C-alpha cells in the first residue's frame, strides 16, 4: 500500500475502526431487563451508555464532513490498484451523506428513546450502512461497487426489522430483504455478463472495451438490461417500486429517514459510475430504458400518491416520482450541466426529506406515531412555526418557488430542453402539477382543518433548532441556488475531466 492509497481511504478507515470500537464497546453497555414475569417487553440500555455511543458518533460524523469538504479541491485519483477512486464528485456526495446521517441521528433521538429503540446497535448499524454508501460512491471496480452496495443494504434490512414487536416492521424488513436480494442478483448477473464480454472488472478498462465496435453487442445489451433493472430496484422507480411504500410505512419513522435520505446519494453515484463512467458508449441502448423508467415513475408515483392518507406512504410514492426527475437529468449527451443538475436535484431532495421526516418525528410522542393526515390537522393553530416548516417542505417537494425544489426542477427541465427532449419536459411539468395536489392537501390540512386530537411537539431543543435551520436552508438555497449549483457543476466537470 502506497501513501496516496492510505490518503484516499483514510476517512473510510477511520469510520470502519470507530464503528468496530463502538460495536465492541456496546457489549459492555449495561442493560436493564424488565422483571415482570410473563410479560414480553423490549430490552433497553441505560441512557448513560447509549449517550456515550451517540455523542461519539456525532463527533465522528462531524469530523468526516469536514474531512470530505476539505477534499473538494483535490484532484481525481484512483487508489488500491484500481479498486477505489477519490474525486470531487465522490467527496461532495460523501460529505452530504455524512451530513444526512448526522441530521437523521439528531432528529431521531427522542423518537427512538420513546420506543425503546435508542440502543448502540441502532447507531452502529446506521454507521455501517454509511460506510457501505461511502465505498459505493467511490467504487472504481465492479467488485467494489457490489461490496459497497451490500454493505449499505444489509445493515438497513436489520434496521427496518429492529422493532421486532411490530408485525408491520418485521413484514417490511422481510419484503425489503427479499426484494433487495433479488435486485442485487439482477445487478450481479449483469456485472458478470459485462465481465464475460470485456474480461475485466475495472470500470476504465470496461469503458475502453465497450467502445470497441468488435465487442459482442448482444451479450452487452442483455447485461445492460440486468444492470438497469438492478439500478431501478435500488432507486425505487417504476416498475421496480413495489417495496418502497410498504417499507416506508412499516419501518419506524427514524429508520424510514435512514432509507429515504443518504442512500439516495449512493444510488445516484452508482447510476453515474455504471452508466456514465463505464457504459457511456452504449448510451443509445440505456437512454430509452431510462426514459421509460422516468416517465412511468413520474406518472404512477404522483397519481398513486393522491389516494394515500398515510403520510409516510404518500412520501414513498413522492420519492418514486422524485427519482423519475433524477433519471431525466441523465439523458443529455455527455453534458456536465445536465449531470450536475441531476446531482443538485438529489442533494436538495435529501435536504427536504430530512426536514419532512424530522417534522413527523417531532410531532410524534410516546405511544403515538404521527403518520396520517389526521395527525397534522390543525397544526397551525397549536404550533404555527412547525406548520410553517411543514409548508416549506411541501412547497419544496412540489417545486413551488421560492423553495429549493423549484430551482432543482427548473435545472433538470432546462437540461431536458437544451438536449431537445422538450416532450419529456412537458410530461415532467404535467406530472409535477398532479403532484402539487397532494402536497398542497397537506398544507390545507395543517392550516385550515380543525385538530381532531391533541397536537404536541416533542424532541430536544437542539433537534427543533436544527429542524428550523433545515427549513431556512431550503428557503435560502431556493432563493440563492447559484452557490450549491456551482459546487455541483465544478465537482461534476472536474470528475468527468479526471476520468
Short mmCIF file of C-alpha atoms in Angstrom, two decimals:
data_model
loop_
_atom_site.label_atom_id
_atom_site.label_comp_id
_atom_site.label_asym_id
_atom_site.label_seq_id
_atom_site.Cartn_x
_atom_site.Cartn_y
_atom_site.Cartn_z
CA UNK A 1 0.00 0.00 0.00
CA UNK A 2 1.38 3.36 -1.02
CA UNK A 3 0.95 6.69 0.73
CA UNK A 4 -1.71 8.01 -1.65
CA UNK A 5 -3.67 4.74 -1.20
CA UNK A 6 -3.85 5.36 2.53
CA UNK A 7 -4.75 9.01 1.98
CA UNK A 8 -7.59 8.06 -0.39
CA UNK A 9 -9.25 5.61 2.01
CA UNK A 10 -8.37 7.34 5.31
CA UNK A 11 -11.92 8.61 6.11
CA UNK A 12 -13.37 5.18 5.38
CA UNK A 13 -10.72 3.56 7.59
CA UNK A 14 -11.49 5.97 10.43
CA UNK A 15 -15.21 5.22 10.13
CA UNK A 16 -14.61 1.46 10.00
CA UNK A 17 -12.30 1.40 13.03
CA UNK A 18 -14.52 3.73 15.05
CA UNK A 19 -17.63 1.69 14.23
CA UNK A 20 -15.90 -1.56 15.22
CA UNK A 21 -14.81 0.01 18.50
CA UNK A 22 -18.35 1.19 19.17
CA UNK A 23 -19.64 -2.28 18.36
CA UNK A 24 -17.26 -3.83 20.88
CA UNK A 25 -17.96 -1.10 23.44
CA UNK A 26 -21.70 -1.69 23.14
CA UNK A 27 -21.20 -5.18 24.58
CA UNK A 28 -20.22 -3.58 27.89
CA UNK A 29 -23.12 -1.14 27.97
CA UNK A 30 -25.33 -2.05 30.90
CA UNK A 31 -28.80 -3.32 30.14
CA UNK A 32 -31.90 -3.45 32.26
CA UNK A 33 -34.33 -6.31 31.68
CA UNK A 34 -37.95 -5.91 32.83
CA UNK A 35 -38.58 -8.40 35.61
CA UNK A 36 -42.35 -8.71 35.16
CA UNK A 37 -42.98 -12.45 34.69
CA UNK A 38 -44.90 -13.47 31.59
CA UNK A 39 -44.71 -10.01 30.02
CA UNK A 40 -42.68 -9.66 26.83
CA UNK A 41 -41.03 -6.23 26.68
CA UNK A 42 -38.10 -4.68 24.91
CA UNK A 43 -34.66 -4.72 26.49
CA UNK A 44 -33.30 -1.21 26.62
CA UNK A 45 -29.95 0.25 27.50
CA UNK A 46 -29.22 2.81 30.17
CA UNK A 47 -29.18 6.34 28.78
CA UNK A 48 -25.64 6.98 30.03
CA UNK A 49 -24.07 4.19 27.99
CA UNK A 50 -26.08 4.91 24.88
CA UNK A 51 -25.38 8.60 25.29
CA UNK A 52 -21.64 7.95 25.03
CA UNK A 53 -22.04 5.97 21.80
CA UNK A 54 -24.38 8.62 20.42
CA UNK A 55 -22.11 11.53 21.32
CA UNK A 56 -19.04 9.77 19.89
CA UNK A 57 -20.93 9.08 16.65
CA UNK A 58 -21.96 12.74 16.32
CA UNK A 59 -18.32 13.84 16.75
CA UNK A 60 -17.18 11.21 14.25
CA UNK A 61 -19.70 12.29 11.62
CA UNK A 62 -18.76 15.93 12.13
CA UNK A 63 -15.10 15.06 11.51
CA UNK A 64 -15.97 13.14 8.35
CA UNK A 65 -17.99 16.05 6.96
CA UNK A 66 -15.08 18.45 7.42
CA UNK A 67 -12.65 15.88 6.00
CA UNK A 68 -14.62 15.46 2.77
CA UNK A 69 -15.37 19.16 2.41
CA UNK A 70 -11.63 19.82 2.72
CA UNK A 71 -11.02 17.39 -0.15
CA UNK A 72 -13.34 19.09 -2.65
CA UNK A 73 -10.38 20.84 -4.22
CA UNK A 74 -8.29 17.67 -4.61
CA UNK A 75 -7.54 16.16 -8.00
CA UNK A 76 -9.07 12.85 -9.00
CA UNK A 77 -7.04 9.77 -8.15
CA UNK A 78 -7.52 6.03 -8.38
CA UNK A 79 -6.12 4.04 -5.46
CA UNK A 80 -5.90 0.48 -4.15
CA UNK A 81 -4.82 -0.96 -7.51
CA UNK A 82 -7.83 0.46 -9.33
CA UNK A 83 -10.44 -0.56 -6.75
CA UNK A 84 -11.17 2.85 -5.22
CA UNK A 85 -11.40 6.36 -6.64
CA UNK A 86 -11.38 9.69 -4.86
CA UNK A 87 -12.65 12.58 -6.94
CA UNK A 88 -14.61 15.82 -6.38
CA UNK A 89 -17.95 14.12 -7.07
CA UNK A 90 -17.36 11.36 -4.53
CA UNK A 91 -16.11 13.79 -1.89
CA UNK A 92 -19.16 16.03 -2.30
CA UNK A 93 -21.62 13.15 -2.17
CA UNK A 94 -19.88 11.58 0.83
CA UNK A 95 -19.91 14.89 2.71
CA UNK A 96 -23.65 15.15 2.03
CA UNK A 97 -24.23 11.52 3.06
CA UNK A 98 -22.40 12.02 6.37
CA UNK A 99 -24.40 15.20 6.96
CA UNK A 100 -27.65 13.38 6.22
CA UNK A 101 -26.85 10.59 8.71
CA UNK A 102 -25.76 13.15 11.31
CA UNK A 103 -29.01 15.10 10.98
CA UNK A 104 -31.02 11.85 10.97
CA UNK A 105 -29.49 10.75 14.27
CA UNK A 106 -30.21 14.12 15.88
CA UNK A 107 -33.81 14.14 14.71
CA UNK A 108 -34.33 10.51 15.75
CA UNK A 109 -33.03 10.58 19.32
CA UNK A 110 -36.24 11.36 21.23
CA UNK A 111 -38.33 9.27 18.84
CA UNK A 112 -36.10 6.24 19.46
CA UNK A 113 -35.99 6.80 23.21
CA UNK A 114 -39.80 6.79 23.41
CA UNK A 115 -39.90 3.42 21.63
CA UNK A 116 -37.02 1.68 23.43
CA UNK A 117 -35.02 1.68 20.18
CA UNK A 118 -32.31 4.12 21.24
CA UNK A 119 -29.63 1.46 21.51
CA UNK A 120 -25.98 1.20 20.46
CA UNK A 121 -26.81 -1.40 17.81
CA UNK A 122 -29.07 1.09 16.01
CA UNK A 123 -26.27 3.64 15.81
CA UNK A 124 -23.67 1.03 14.80
CA UNK A 125 -25.91 -0.31 12.02
CA UNK A 126 -26.51 3.24 10.76
CA UNK A 127 -22.74 3.87 10.65
CA UNK A 128 -22.09 0.57 8.85
CA UNK A 129 -24.72 1.48 6.26
CA UNK A 130 -22.95 4.83 5.85
CA UNK A 131 -19.65 3.02 5.34
CA UNK A 132 -21.27 0.99 2.56
CA UNK A 133 -22.54 4.18 0.95
CA UNK A 134 -19.06 5.69 1.03
CA UNK A 135 -17.48 2.59 -0.55
CA UNK A 136 -20.22 2.52 -3.18
CA UNK A 137 -19.78 6.20 -4.04
CA UNK A 138 -16.02 5.72 -4.60
CA UNK A 139 -16.16 2.37 -6.36
CA UNK A 140 -13.81 2.11 -9.37
CA UNK A 141 -14.30 -1.61 -9.88
CA UNK A 142 -17.38 -3.79 -10.25
CA UNK A 143 -16.43 -5.76 -7.13
CA UNK A 144 -16.02 -2.57 -5.09
CA UNK A 145 -19.41 -1.31 -6.25
CA UNK A 146 -21.08 -4.59 -5.32
CA UNK A 147 -19.29 -4.74 -1.97
CA UNK A 148 -20.42 -1.21 -1.14
CA UNK A 149 -23.97 -1.96 -2.25
CA UNK A 150 -24.27 -5.00 0.03
CA UNK A 151 -22.55 -3.26 2.93
CA UNK A 152 -25.12 -0.49 2.61
CA UNK A 153 -28.09 -2.83 2.25
CA UNK A 154 -27.51 -5.48 4.93
CA UNK A 155 -27.50 -3.14 7.96
CA UNK A 156 -30.55 -1.39 6.53
CA UNK A 157 -32.50 -4.66 6.44
CA UNK A 158 -31.77 -5.13 10.14
CA UNK A 159 -32.77 -1.54 10.93
CA UNK A 160 -36.15 -1.93 9.23
CA UNK A 161 -36.99 -5.06 11.25
CA UNK A 162 -35.48 -3.77 14.52
CA UNK A 163 -38.88 -3.12 16.09
CA UNK A 164 -39.44 -6.84 16.49
CA UNK A 165 -42.69 -6.50 18.45
CA UNK A 166 -44.33 -4.76 15.46
CA UNK A 167 -45.76 -7.01 12.76
CA UNK A 168 -45.62 -4.20 10.19
CA UNK A 169 -41.95 -3.58 10.89
CA UNK A 170 -41.00 -7.26 10.61
CA UNK A 171 -43.07 -7.67 7.45
CA UNK A 172 -41.43 -4.60 5.92
CA UNK A 173 -37.99 -5.97 6.83
CA UNK A 174 -38.71 -9.31 5.15
CA UNK A 175 -40.06 -7.64 2.00
CA UNK A 176 -37.09 -5.31 1.84
CA UNK A 177 -34.65 -8.19 2.29
CA UNK A 178 -36.24 -10.48 -0.32
CA UNK A 179 -36.68 -7.80 -2.99
CA UNK A 180 -33.29 -6.26 -2.18
CA UNK A 181 -31.66 -9.66 -2.66
CA UNK A 182 -33.47 -10.01 -5.98
CA UNK A 183 -32.20 -6.59 -7.09
CA UNK A 184 -28.67 -7.47 -6.03
CA UNK A 185 -28.93 -10.68 -8.03
CA UNK A 186 -30.03 -8.74 -11.11
CA UNK A 187 -27.14 -6.33 -10.73
CA UNK A 188 -24.60 -9.09 -10.09
CA UNK A 189 -25.79 -11.08 -13.10
CA UNK A 190 -25.47 -8.00 -15.32
CA UNK A 191 -21.97 -7.35 -13.97
CA UNK A 192 -20.98 -10.95 -14.67
CA UNK A 193 -22.08 -10.56 -18.29
CA UNK A 194 -20.01 -7.38 -18.54
CA UNK A 195 -17.03 -9.27 -17.21
CA UNK A 196 -17.67 -12.13 -19.63
CA UNK A 197 -17.58 -9.77 -22.61
CA UNK A 198 -14.80 -7.40 -21.55
CA UNK A 199 -12.63 -9.73 -19.44
CA UNK A 200 -12.15 -7.02 -16.80
CA UNK A 201 -13.81 -5.75 -13.63
CA UNK A 202 -12.13 -2.34 -13.81
CA UNK A 203 -14.52 0.42 -14.87
CA UNK A 204 -11.94 2.21 -17.03
CA UNK A 205 -10.97 -0.98 -18.85
CA UNK A 206 -14.63 -1.85 -19.39
CA UNK A 207 -15.22 1.61 -20.86
CA UNK A 208 -12.37 1.13 -23.34
CA UNK A 209 -13.55 -2.35 -24.34
CA UNK A 210 -17.20 -1.37 -24.72
CA UNK A 211 -16.17 1.40 -27.12
CA UNK A 212 -14.59 -1.21 -29.40
CA UNK A 213 -17.04 -1.97 -32.27
CA UNK A 214 -15.87 -5.61 -32.34
CA UNK A 215 -17.39 -6.34 -28.91
CA UNK A 216 -20.36 -8.75 -28.71
CA UNK A 217 -23.18 -6.22 -28.64
CA UNK A 218 -25.96 -8.74 -27.99
CA UNK A 219 -24.43 -10.00 -24.75
CA UNK A 220 -23.67 -6.43 -23.71
CA UNK A 221 -27.30 -5.49 -24.31
CA UNK A 222 -28.53 -8.34 -22.10
CA UNK A 223 -26.07 -7.37 -19.39
CA UNK A 224 -27.21 -3.77 -19.66
CA UNK A 225 -30.85 -4.77 -19.15
CA UNK A 226 -29.99 -6.58 -15.91
CA UNK A 227 -27.83 -3.69 -14.69
CA UNK A 228 -30.50 -1.07 -15.37
CA UNK A 229 -33.10 -3.30 -13.69
CA UNK A 230 -30.91 -3.64 -10.60
CA UNK A 231 -30.32 0.11 -10.52
CA UNK A 232 -34.06 0.72 -10.86
CA UNK A 233 -34.71 -1.52 -7.84
CA UNK A 234 -32.20 0.42 -5.74
CA UNK A 235 -33.62 3.77 -6.85
CA UNK A 236 -37.17 2.53 -6.29
CA UNK A 237 -38.55 3.59 -9.67
CA UNK A 238 -41.47 2.06 -11.58
CA UNK A 239 -41.92 -0.85 -12.30
CA UNK A 240 -39.41 -1.93 -9.63
CA UNK A 241 -41.01 0.16 -6.88
CA UNK A 242 -43.17 -2.40 -5.08
CA UNK A 243 -41.02 -2.43 -1.93
CA UNK A 244 -40.91 1.34 -1.38
CA UNK A 245 -44.41 2.11 0.02
CA UNK A 246 -44.51 -0.94 2.29
CA UNK A 247 -41.03 -0.36 3.70
CA UNK A 248 -41.60 3.38 4.21
CA UNK A 249 -44.85 2.71 6.07
CA UNK A 250 -43.81 -0.38 8.02
CA UNK A 251 -40.43 0.80 9.29
CA UNK A 252 -40.19 3.14 12.30
CA UNK A 253 -40.05 6.75 11.09
CA UNK A 254 -36.43 7.10 12.21
CA UNK A 255 -35.47 4.11 10.05
CA UNK A 256 -37.57 5.37 7.14
CA UNK A 257 -35.49 8.54 7.24
CA UNK A 258 -32.31 6.44 7.13
CA UNK A 259 -33.64 4.78 3.95
CA UNK A 260 -35.10 7.88 2.32
CA UNK A 261 -32.14 10.25 2.68
CA UNK A 262 -28.46 9.23 2.46
CA UNK A 263 -28.93 6.03 0.36
CA UNK A 264 -30.39 8.15 -2.46
CA UNK A 265 -27.00 9.86 -2.80
CA UNK A 266 -25.24 6.50 -3.05
CA UNK A 267 -27.80 5.25 -5.58
CA UNK A 268 -27.13 8.32 -7.74
CA UNK A 269 -23.39 7.64 -7.53
CA UNK A 270 -23.95 4.01 -8.58
CA UNK A 271 -26.07 5.19 -11.51
CA UNK A 272 -23.37 7.66 -12.57
CA UNK A 273 -20.47 5.24 -12.16
CA UNK A 274 -22.07 2.45 -14.17
CA UNK A 275 -23.93 4.31 -16.91
CA UNK A 276 -21.82 7.44 -17.46
CA UNK A 277 -18.32 6.48 -16.36
CA UNK A 278 -18.48 2.94 -17.72
CA UNK A 279 -21.23 2.36 -20.27
CA UNK A 280 -21.40 5.76 -21.98
CA UNK A 281 -20.66 4.23 -25.44
CA UNK A 282 -23.90 2.26 -25.02
CA UNK A 283 -25.94 5.41 -24.33
CA UNK A 284 -28.17 4.63 -27.28
CA UNK A 285 -29.20 1.42 -25.51
CA UNK A 286 -29.71 2.61 -21.94
CA UNK A 287 -31.21 6.02 -22.65
CA UNK A 288 -34.58 4.62 -23.87
CA UNK A 289 -34.75 2.45 -20.75
CA UNK A 290 -34.22 5.48 -18.52
CA UNK A 291 -36.86 7.43 -20.46
CA UNK A 292 -39.41 4.67 -19.86
CA UNK A 293 -38.50 4.31 -16.17
CA UNK A 294 -38.60 8.09 -15.63
CA UNK A 295 -41.96 8.66 -17.33
CA UNK A 296 -43.63 5.71 -15.56
CA UNK A 297 -42.24 6.86 -12.22
CA UNK A 298 -43.40 10.45 -12.68
CA UNK A 299 -46.91 9.47 -13.73
CA UNK A 300 -47.59 6.47 -11.50
CA UNK A 301 -45.83 7.91 -8.44
CA UNK A 302 -47.75 11.19 -8.49
CA UNK A 303 -51.13 9.70 -9.42
CA UNK A 304 -50.97 6.94 -6.78
CA UNK A 305 -49.85 9.35 -4.06
CA UNK A 306 -53.16 11.22 -4.39
CA UNK A 307 -55.07 8.28 -2.91
CA UNK A 308 -52.85 7.94 0.18
CA UNK A 309 -53.94 9.05 3.65
CA UNK A 310 -50.82 7.72 5.36
CA UNK A 311 -48.20 10.47 5.10
CA UNK A 312 -45.24 8.07 5.03
CA UNK A 313 -46.84 6.05 2.25
CA UNK A 314 -47.62 9.26 0.36
CA UNK A 315 -43.97 10.32 0.73
CA UNK A 316 -42.93 6.91 -0.60
CA UNK A 317 -44.83 7.45 -3.85
CA UNK A 318 -43.50 11.00 -3.87
CA UNK A 319 -39.96 9.58 -3.67
CA UNK A 320 -40.70 7.37 -6.68
CA UNK A 321 -41.74 10.43 -8.69
CA UNK A 322 -38.75 12.45 -7.46
CA UNK A 323 -36.36 9.73 -8.61
CA UNK A 324 -38.00 10.00 -12.03
CA UNK A 325 -36.74 13.58 -12.18
CA UNK A 326 -33.23 12.40 -11.24
CA UNK A 327 -33.28 9.93 -14.14
CA UNK A 328 -34.36 12.68 -16.55
CA UNK A 329 -31.17 14.57 -15.75
CA UNK A 330 -29.09 11.64 -17.01
CA UNK A 331 -30.50 11.76 -20.54
CA UNK A 332 -28.37 14.54 -22.04
CA UNK A 333 -25.45 13.51 -24.25
CA UNK A 334 -22.35 13.86 -22.08
CA UNK A 335 -23.50 17.19 -20.70
CA UNK A 336 -21.88 18.15 -17.41
CA UNK A 337 -24.60 20.76 -16.83
CA UNK A 338 -27.32 18.09 -17.04
CA UNK A 339 -25.46 15.65 -14.81
CA UNK A 340 -24.78 18.39 -12.26
CA UNK A 341 -28.47 19.39 -12.37
CA UNK A 342 -29.37 15.80 -11.55
CA UNK A 343 -26.86 15.75 -8.67
CA UNK A 344 -28.15 19.11 -7.40
CA UNK A 345 -31.65 17.64 -7.51
CA UNK A 346 -30.81 14.58 -5.45
CA UNK A 347 -28.84 16.61 -2.86
CA UNK A 348 -31.66 19.11 -2.38
CA UNK A 349 -34.24 16.32 -2.32
CA UNK A 350 -32.33 14.69 0.54
CA UNK A 351 -32.25 18.03 2.35
CA UNK A 352 -36.03 18.38 2.01
CA UNK A 353 -36.64 14.77 3.00
CA UNK A 354 -34.65 15.28 6.20
CA UNK A 355 -36.90 18.18 7.17
CA UNK A 356 -40.11 16.36 6.25
CA UNK A 357 -39.44 13.22 8.30
CA UNK A 358 -37.84 15.31 11.04
CA UNK A 359 -41.16 17.14 11.39
CA UNK A 360 -43.08 13.84 11.60
CA UNK A 361 -40.79 12.66 14.40
CA UNK A 362 -41.06 15.93 16.29
CA UNK A 363 -44.86 15.62 16.14
CA UNK A 364 -44.73 12.02 17.38
CA UNK A 365 -44.68 11.11 21.05
CA UNK A 366 -44.53 8.06 23.24
CA UNK A 367 -47.34 5.73 22.22
CA UNK A 368 -48.26 7.75 19.12
CA UNK A 369 -46.70 8.00 15.67
CA UNK A 370 -47.63 10.98 13.52
CA UNK A 371 -48.12 9.15 10.23
CA UNK A 372 -51.57 10.13 8.93
CA UNK A 373 -53.11 13.32 7.63
CA UNK A 374 -55.34 13.42 10.71
CA UNK A 375 -52.26 13.80 12.88
CA UNK A 376 -51.39 17.03 11.03
CA UNK A 377 -54.84 18.61 11.26
CA UNK A 378 -54.88 21.99 12.92
CA UNK A 379 -51.13 22.14 13.40
CA UNK A 380 -51.07 25.87 12.64
CA UNK A 381 -53.47 26.61 15.48
CA UNK A 382 -51.27 24.90 18.07
CA UNK A 383 -47.74 25.26 16.68
CA UNK A 384 -47.62 27.82 13.83
CA UNK A 385 -43.83 27.68 13.41
CA UNK A 386 -43.82 23.92 12.83
CA UNK A 387 -46.78 24.30 10.47
CA UNK A 388 -44.65 26.80 8.54
CA UNK A 389 -41.80 24.27 8.43
CA UNK A 390 -44.22 21.70 7.02
CA UNK A 391 -45.42 24.23 4.44
CA UNK A 392 -41.84 24.94 3.31
CA UNK A 393 -41.08 21.23 2.93
CA UNK A 394 -44.28 20.51 0.99
CA UNK A 395 -43.69 23.51 -1.29
CA UNK A 396 -40.14 22.31 -1.95
CA UNK A 397 -41.27 18.78 -2.80
CA UNK A 398 -43.92 20.24 -5.10
CA UNK A 399 -41.39 22.56 -6.77
CA UNK A 400 -43.06 25.83 -5.81
CA UNK A 401 -40.89 28.98 -5.60
CA UNK A 402 -39.04 30.28 -3.67
CA UNK A 403 -38.04 26.89 -2.25
CA UNK A 404 -35.05 24.85 -3.38
CA UNK A 405 -37.30 22.25 -5.00
CA UNK A 406 -38.29 24.81 -7.65
CA UNK A 407 -34.64 25.53 -8.51
CA UNK A 408 -33.87 21.80 -8.69
CA UNK A 409 -36.79 21.02 -11.01
CA UNK A 410 -36.02 24.05 -13.16
CA UNK A 411 -32.41 22.89 -13.59
CA UNK A 412 -33.50 19.44 -14.80
CA UNK A 413 -36.15 20.89 -17.12
CA UNK A 414 -33.57 23.30 -18.57
CA UNK A 415 -31.24 20.40 -19.27
CA UNK A 416 -34.04 18.48 -20.99
CA UNK A 417 -34.94 21.42 -23.23
CA UNK A 418 -31.27 22.03 -24.10
CA UNK A 419 -30.96 18.38 -25.10
CA UNK A 420 -34.09 18.72 -27.28
CA UNK A 421 -36.19 16.46 -25.05
CA UNK A 422 -39.00 19.02 -24.96
CA UNK A 423 -41.74 16.37 -24.87
CA UNK A 424 -40.22 14.80 -21.76
CA UNK A 425 -40.02 18.24 -20.15
CA UNK A 426 -43.75 18.73 -20.81
CA UNK A 427 -44.54 15.35 -19.25
CA UNK A 428 -42.42 16.25 -16.21
CA UNK A 429 -44.26 19.57 -15.79
CA UNK A 430 -47.67 17.92 -16.08
CA UNK A 431 -46.69 15.25 -13.55
CA UNK A 432 -45.45 17.95 -11.18
CA UNK A 433 -48.83 19.70 -11.45
CA UNK A 434 -50.53 16.46 -10.45
CA UNK A 435 -48.09 16.06 -7.56
CA UNK A 436 -48.79 19.59 -6.34
CA UNK A 437 -52.32 18.47 -5.40
CA UNK A 438 -51.35 16.05 -2.65
CA UNK A 439 -48.57 18.28 -1.34
CA UNK A 440 -50.95 21.23 -1.07
CA UNK A 441 -53.51 18.95 0.57
CA UNK A 442 -51.08 18.51 3.46
CA UNK A 443 -50.76 22.29 3.73
CA UNK A 444 -54.55 22.65 3.69
CA UNK A 445 -54.89 20.07 6.49
CA UNK A 446 -52.32 21.87 8.65
CA UNK A 447 -53.72 25.37 8.13
CA UNK A 448 -57.47 25.06 7.59
CA UNK A 449 -58.68 21.89 9.36
CA UNK A 450 -59.61 21.64 12.99
CA UNK A 451 -57.40 19.38 15.16
CA UNK A 452 -59.01 16.01 15.93
CA UNK A 453 -56.78 15.26 18.92
CA UNK A 454 -54.06 16.84 20.98
CA UNK A 455 -51.15 18.13 18.87
CA UNK A 456 -47.87 18.05 20.79
CA UNK A 457 -44.27 18.73 19.88
CA UNK A 458 -41.50 16.56 21.33
CA UNK A 459 -37.77 16.39 20.83
CA UNK A 460 -34.83 18.28 22.25
CA UNK A 461 -34.33 21.99 21.76
CA UNK A 462 -31.28 21.23 19.63
CA UNK A 463 -33.32 18.97 17.32
CA UNK A 464 -36.03 21.62 16.98
CA UNK A 465 -33.42 24.28 16.25
CA UNK A 466 -31.79 22.07 13.63
CA UNK A 467 -35.19 21.42 12.05
CA UNK A 468 -35.77 25.17 11.87
CA UNK A 469 -32.33 25.65 10.29
CA UNK A 470 -33.20 22.91 7.81
CA UNK A 471 -36.33 24.80 6.71
CA UNK A 472 -34.42 28.08 6.46
CA UNK A 473 -31.77 26.43 4.25
CA UNK A 474 -34.48 25.06 1.96
CA UNK A 475 -35.73 28.62 1.54
CA UNK A 476 -32.35 30.37 1.30
CA UNK A 477 -30.84 27.93 -1.22
CA UNK A 478 -34.09 28.18 -3.19
CA UNK A 479 -33.72 31.97 -3.37
CA UNK A 480 -29.96 31.90 -4.00
CA UNK A 481 -29.22 28.48 -5.57
CA UNK A 482 -26.13 29.58 -7.51
CA UNK A 483 -23.65 28.65 -4.78
CA UNK A 484 -24.63 24.98 -4.46
CA UNK A 485 -25.21 24.70 -8.21
CA UNK A 486 -21.69 25.97 -8.87
CA UNK A 487 -20.22 23.47 -6.41
CA UNK A 488 -22.12 20.62 -8.10
CA UNK A 489 -21.13 21.77 -11.59
CA UNK A 490 -17.47 22.19 -10.63
CA UNK A 491 -17.36 18.75 -8.97
CA UNK A 492 -19.05 17.09 -11.95
CA UNK A 493 -16.87 18.85 -14.52
CA UNK A 494 -13.60 18.05 -12.74
CA UNK A 495 -14.68 14.45 -12.20
CA UNK A 496 -15.53 13.98 -15.88
CA UNK A 497 -12.23 15.57 -16.94
CA UNK A 498 -10.34 13.40 -14.46
CA UNK A 499 -11.97 10.24 -15.74
#
